[in-house]
PDB file of C-alpha atoms in Angstrom:
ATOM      1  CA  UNK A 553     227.495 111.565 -32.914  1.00  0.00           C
ATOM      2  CA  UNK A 554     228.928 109.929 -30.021  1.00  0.00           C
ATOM      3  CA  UNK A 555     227.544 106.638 -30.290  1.00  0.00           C
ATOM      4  CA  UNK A 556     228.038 107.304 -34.159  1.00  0.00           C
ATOM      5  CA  UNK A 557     231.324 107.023 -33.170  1.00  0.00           C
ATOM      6  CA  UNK A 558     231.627 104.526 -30.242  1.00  0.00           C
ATOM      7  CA  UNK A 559     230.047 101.870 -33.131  1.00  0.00           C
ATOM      8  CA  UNK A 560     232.781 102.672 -35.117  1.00  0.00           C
ATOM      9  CA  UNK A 561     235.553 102.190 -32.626  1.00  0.00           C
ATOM     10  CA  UNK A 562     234.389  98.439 -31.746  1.00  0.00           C
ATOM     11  CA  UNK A 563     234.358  97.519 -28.076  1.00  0.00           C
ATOM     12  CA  UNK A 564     236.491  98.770 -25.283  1.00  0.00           C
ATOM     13  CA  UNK A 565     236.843  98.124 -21.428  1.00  0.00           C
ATOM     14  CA  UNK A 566     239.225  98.803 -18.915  1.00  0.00           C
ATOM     15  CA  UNK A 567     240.876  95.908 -16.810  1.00  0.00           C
ATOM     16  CA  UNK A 568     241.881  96.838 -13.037  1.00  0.00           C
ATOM     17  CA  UNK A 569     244.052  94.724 -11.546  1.00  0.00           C
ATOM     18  CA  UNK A 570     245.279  93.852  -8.087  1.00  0.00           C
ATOM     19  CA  UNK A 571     248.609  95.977  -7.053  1.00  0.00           C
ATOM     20  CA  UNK A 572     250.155  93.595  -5.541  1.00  0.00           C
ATOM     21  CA  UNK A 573     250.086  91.393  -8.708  1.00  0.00           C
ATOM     22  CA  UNK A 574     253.482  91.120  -9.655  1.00  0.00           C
ATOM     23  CA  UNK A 575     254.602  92.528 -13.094  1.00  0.00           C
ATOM     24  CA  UNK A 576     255.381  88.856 -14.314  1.00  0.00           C
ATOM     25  CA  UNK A 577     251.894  87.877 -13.551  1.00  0.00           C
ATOM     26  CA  UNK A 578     250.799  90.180 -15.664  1.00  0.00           C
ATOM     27  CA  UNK A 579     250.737  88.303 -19.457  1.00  0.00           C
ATOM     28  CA  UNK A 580     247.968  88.017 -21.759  1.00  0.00           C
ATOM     29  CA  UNK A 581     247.841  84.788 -20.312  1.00  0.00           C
ATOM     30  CA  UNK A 582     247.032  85.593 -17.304  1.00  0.00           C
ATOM     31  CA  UNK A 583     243.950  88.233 -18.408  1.00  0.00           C
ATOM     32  CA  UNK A 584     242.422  85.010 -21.125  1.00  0.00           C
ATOM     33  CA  UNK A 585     241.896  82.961 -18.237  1.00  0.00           C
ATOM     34  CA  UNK A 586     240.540  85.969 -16.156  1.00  0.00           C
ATOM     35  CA  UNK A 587     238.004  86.736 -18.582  1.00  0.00           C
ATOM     36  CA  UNK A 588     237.637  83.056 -20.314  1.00  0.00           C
ATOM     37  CA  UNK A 589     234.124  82.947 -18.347  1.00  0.00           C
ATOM     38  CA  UNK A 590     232.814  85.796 -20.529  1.00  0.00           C
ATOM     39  CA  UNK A 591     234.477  85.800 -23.867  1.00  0.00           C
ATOM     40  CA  UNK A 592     235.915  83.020 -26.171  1.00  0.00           C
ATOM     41  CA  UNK A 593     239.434  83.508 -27.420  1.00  0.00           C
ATOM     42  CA  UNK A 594     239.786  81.589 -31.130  1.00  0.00           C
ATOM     43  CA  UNK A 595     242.480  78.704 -30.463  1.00  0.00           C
ATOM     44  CA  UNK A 596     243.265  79.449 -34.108  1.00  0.00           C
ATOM     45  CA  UNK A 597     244.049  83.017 -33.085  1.00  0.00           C
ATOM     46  CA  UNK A 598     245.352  83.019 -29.447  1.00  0.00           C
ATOM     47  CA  UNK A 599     246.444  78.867 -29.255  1.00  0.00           C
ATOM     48  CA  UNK A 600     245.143  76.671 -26.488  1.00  0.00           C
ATOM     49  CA  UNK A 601     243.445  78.584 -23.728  1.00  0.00           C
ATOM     50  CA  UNK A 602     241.054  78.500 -20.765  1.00  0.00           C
ATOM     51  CA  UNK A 603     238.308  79.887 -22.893  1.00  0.00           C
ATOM     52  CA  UNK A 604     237.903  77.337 -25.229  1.00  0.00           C
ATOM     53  CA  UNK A 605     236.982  74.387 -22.848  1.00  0.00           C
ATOM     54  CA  UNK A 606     234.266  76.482 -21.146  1.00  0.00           C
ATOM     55  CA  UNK A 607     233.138  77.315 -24.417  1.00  0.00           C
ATOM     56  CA  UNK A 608     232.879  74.061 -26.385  1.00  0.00           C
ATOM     57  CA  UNK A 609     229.804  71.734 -26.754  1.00  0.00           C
ATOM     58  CA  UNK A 610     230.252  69.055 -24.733  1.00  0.00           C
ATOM     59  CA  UNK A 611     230.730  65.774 -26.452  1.00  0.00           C
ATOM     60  CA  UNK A 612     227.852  63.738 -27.161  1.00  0.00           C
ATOM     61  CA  UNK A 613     228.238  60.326 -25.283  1.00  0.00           C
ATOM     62  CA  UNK A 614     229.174  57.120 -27.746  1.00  0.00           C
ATOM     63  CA  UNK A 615     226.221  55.416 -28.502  1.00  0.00           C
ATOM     64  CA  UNK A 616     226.808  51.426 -27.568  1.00  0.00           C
ATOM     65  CA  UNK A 617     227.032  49.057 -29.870  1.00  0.00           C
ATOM     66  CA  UNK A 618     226.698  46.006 -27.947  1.00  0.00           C
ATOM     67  CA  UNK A 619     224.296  44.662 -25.342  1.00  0.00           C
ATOM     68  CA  UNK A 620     225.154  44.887 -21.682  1.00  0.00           C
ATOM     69  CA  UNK A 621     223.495  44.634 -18.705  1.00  0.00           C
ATOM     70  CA  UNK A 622     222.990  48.159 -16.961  1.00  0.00           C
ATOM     71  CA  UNK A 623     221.605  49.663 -20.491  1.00  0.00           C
ATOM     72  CA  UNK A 624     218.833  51.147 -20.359  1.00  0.00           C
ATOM     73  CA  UNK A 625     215.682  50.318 -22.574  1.00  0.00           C
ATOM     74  CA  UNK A 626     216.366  53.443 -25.080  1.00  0.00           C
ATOM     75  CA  UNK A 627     219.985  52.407 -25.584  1.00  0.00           C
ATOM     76  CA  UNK A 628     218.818  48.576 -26.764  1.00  0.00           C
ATOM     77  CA  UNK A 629     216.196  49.807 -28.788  1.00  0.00           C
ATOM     78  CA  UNK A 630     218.649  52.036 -30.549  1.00  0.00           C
ATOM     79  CA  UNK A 631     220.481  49.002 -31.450  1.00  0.00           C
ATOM     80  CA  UNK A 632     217.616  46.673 -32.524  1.00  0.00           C
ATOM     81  CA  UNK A 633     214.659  48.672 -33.162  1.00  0.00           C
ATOM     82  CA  UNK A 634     211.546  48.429 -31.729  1.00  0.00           C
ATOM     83  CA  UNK A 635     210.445  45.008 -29.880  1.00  0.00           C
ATOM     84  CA  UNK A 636     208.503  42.469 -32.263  1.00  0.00           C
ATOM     85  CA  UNK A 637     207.513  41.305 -29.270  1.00  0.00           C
ATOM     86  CA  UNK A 638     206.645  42.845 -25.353  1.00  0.00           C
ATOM     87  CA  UNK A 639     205.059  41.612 -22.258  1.00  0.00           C
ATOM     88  CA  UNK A 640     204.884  43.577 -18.865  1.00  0.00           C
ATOM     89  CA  UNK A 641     204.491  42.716 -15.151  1.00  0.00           C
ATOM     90  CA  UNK A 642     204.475  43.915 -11.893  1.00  0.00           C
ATOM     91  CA  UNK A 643     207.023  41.578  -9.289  1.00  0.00           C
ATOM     92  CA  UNK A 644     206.669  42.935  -5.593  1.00  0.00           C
ATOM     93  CA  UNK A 645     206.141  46.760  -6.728  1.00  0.00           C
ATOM     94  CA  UNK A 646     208.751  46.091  -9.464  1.00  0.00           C
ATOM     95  CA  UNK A 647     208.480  46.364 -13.335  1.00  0.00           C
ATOM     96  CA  UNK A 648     209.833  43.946 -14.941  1.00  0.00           C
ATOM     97  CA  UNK A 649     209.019  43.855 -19.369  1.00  0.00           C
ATOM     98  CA  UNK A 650     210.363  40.645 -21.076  1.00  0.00           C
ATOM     99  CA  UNK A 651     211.411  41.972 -24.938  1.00  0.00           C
ATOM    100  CA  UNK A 652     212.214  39.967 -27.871  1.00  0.00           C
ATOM    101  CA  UNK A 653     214.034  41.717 -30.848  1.00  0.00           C
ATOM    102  CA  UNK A 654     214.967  40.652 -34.571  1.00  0.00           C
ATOM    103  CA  UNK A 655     218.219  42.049 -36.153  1.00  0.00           C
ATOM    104  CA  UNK A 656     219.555  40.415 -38.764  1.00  0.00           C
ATOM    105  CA  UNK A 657     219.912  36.836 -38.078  1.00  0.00           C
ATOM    106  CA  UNK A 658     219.777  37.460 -34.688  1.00  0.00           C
ATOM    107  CA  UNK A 659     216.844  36.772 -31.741  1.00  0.00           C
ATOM    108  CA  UNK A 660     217.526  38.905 -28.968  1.00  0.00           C
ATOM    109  CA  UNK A 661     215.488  38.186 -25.932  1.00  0.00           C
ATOM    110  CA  UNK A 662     216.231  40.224 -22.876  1.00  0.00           C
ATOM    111  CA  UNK A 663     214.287  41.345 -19.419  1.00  0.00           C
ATOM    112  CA  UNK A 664     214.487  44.634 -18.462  1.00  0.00           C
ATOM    113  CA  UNK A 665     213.760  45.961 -14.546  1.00  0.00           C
ATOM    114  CA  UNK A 666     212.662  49.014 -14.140  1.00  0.00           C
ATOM    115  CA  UNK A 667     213.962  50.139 -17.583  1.00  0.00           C
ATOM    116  CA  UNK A 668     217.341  48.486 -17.608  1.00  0.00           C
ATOM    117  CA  UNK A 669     218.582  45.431 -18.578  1.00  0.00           C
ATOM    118  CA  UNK A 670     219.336  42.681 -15.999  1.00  0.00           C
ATOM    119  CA  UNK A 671     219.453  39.594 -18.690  1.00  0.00           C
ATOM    120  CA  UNK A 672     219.909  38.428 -22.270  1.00  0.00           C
ATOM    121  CA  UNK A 673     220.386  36.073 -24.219  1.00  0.00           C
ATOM    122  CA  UNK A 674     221.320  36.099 -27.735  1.00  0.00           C
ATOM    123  CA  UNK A 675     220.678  33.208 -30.490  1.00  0.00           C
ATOM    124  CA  UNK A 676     220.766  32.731 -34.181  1.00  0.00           C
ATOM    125  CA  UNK A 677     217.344  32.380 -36.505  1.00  0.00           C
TER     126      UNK A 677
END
């Protein structure tokens, strides 16, 4: 019957806080960010708040659109597909692949070290 009951009544626990907090310090305010670590207060419901950063997804990161040097090999291939071409070599304990990609009217030839790129060039078919 008890826990008949405690199911019915929805959650409860007791807050303690500090006696020397000062009555002012003592808002709703002040108890969301204490317990934003643990529970998720709606924005919608309670406005901005601590809880909802350290609850959200984190953004995913923009995808590039253009070629740089610094990308890495994943990042190029997600903007021109798969290499119609590929050869690989070892410089000094280094790997170094030489890629050319097709996109569009575009060839895009571009040496990667280690996985990133370190040149390009970029000409029309």
């Amino acid at each position: 019957e008890i826990r008949d009951k405690a199911a019915q009544s929805g959650s409860r626990f007791n807050i303690r806080l500090d006696r020397d907090l000062r009555n002012e310090e003592k808002t709703p305010a002040f108890i969301m960010m204490a317990l934003s670590d643990y529970l998720l207060f709606p924005p919608e419901t309670f406005g901005e708040n601590p809880s909802v950063a350290k609850h959200m997804a984190p953004a995913e990161p923009e995808k590039p659109t253009s070629l740089e040097k610094g990308m890495k090999w994943e990042d190029v291939a997600a903007i021109y597909g798969m290499p119609k071409s590929m050869t690989e070599e070892e410089i000094a304990g280094t790997k170094v692949s030489k890629c050319v990609f097709e996109k569009d009217d575009q060839i895009v030839e571009v040496t990667f070290v280690e996985g990133l790129v370190a040149k390009f060039s970029i000409a029309s078919k």
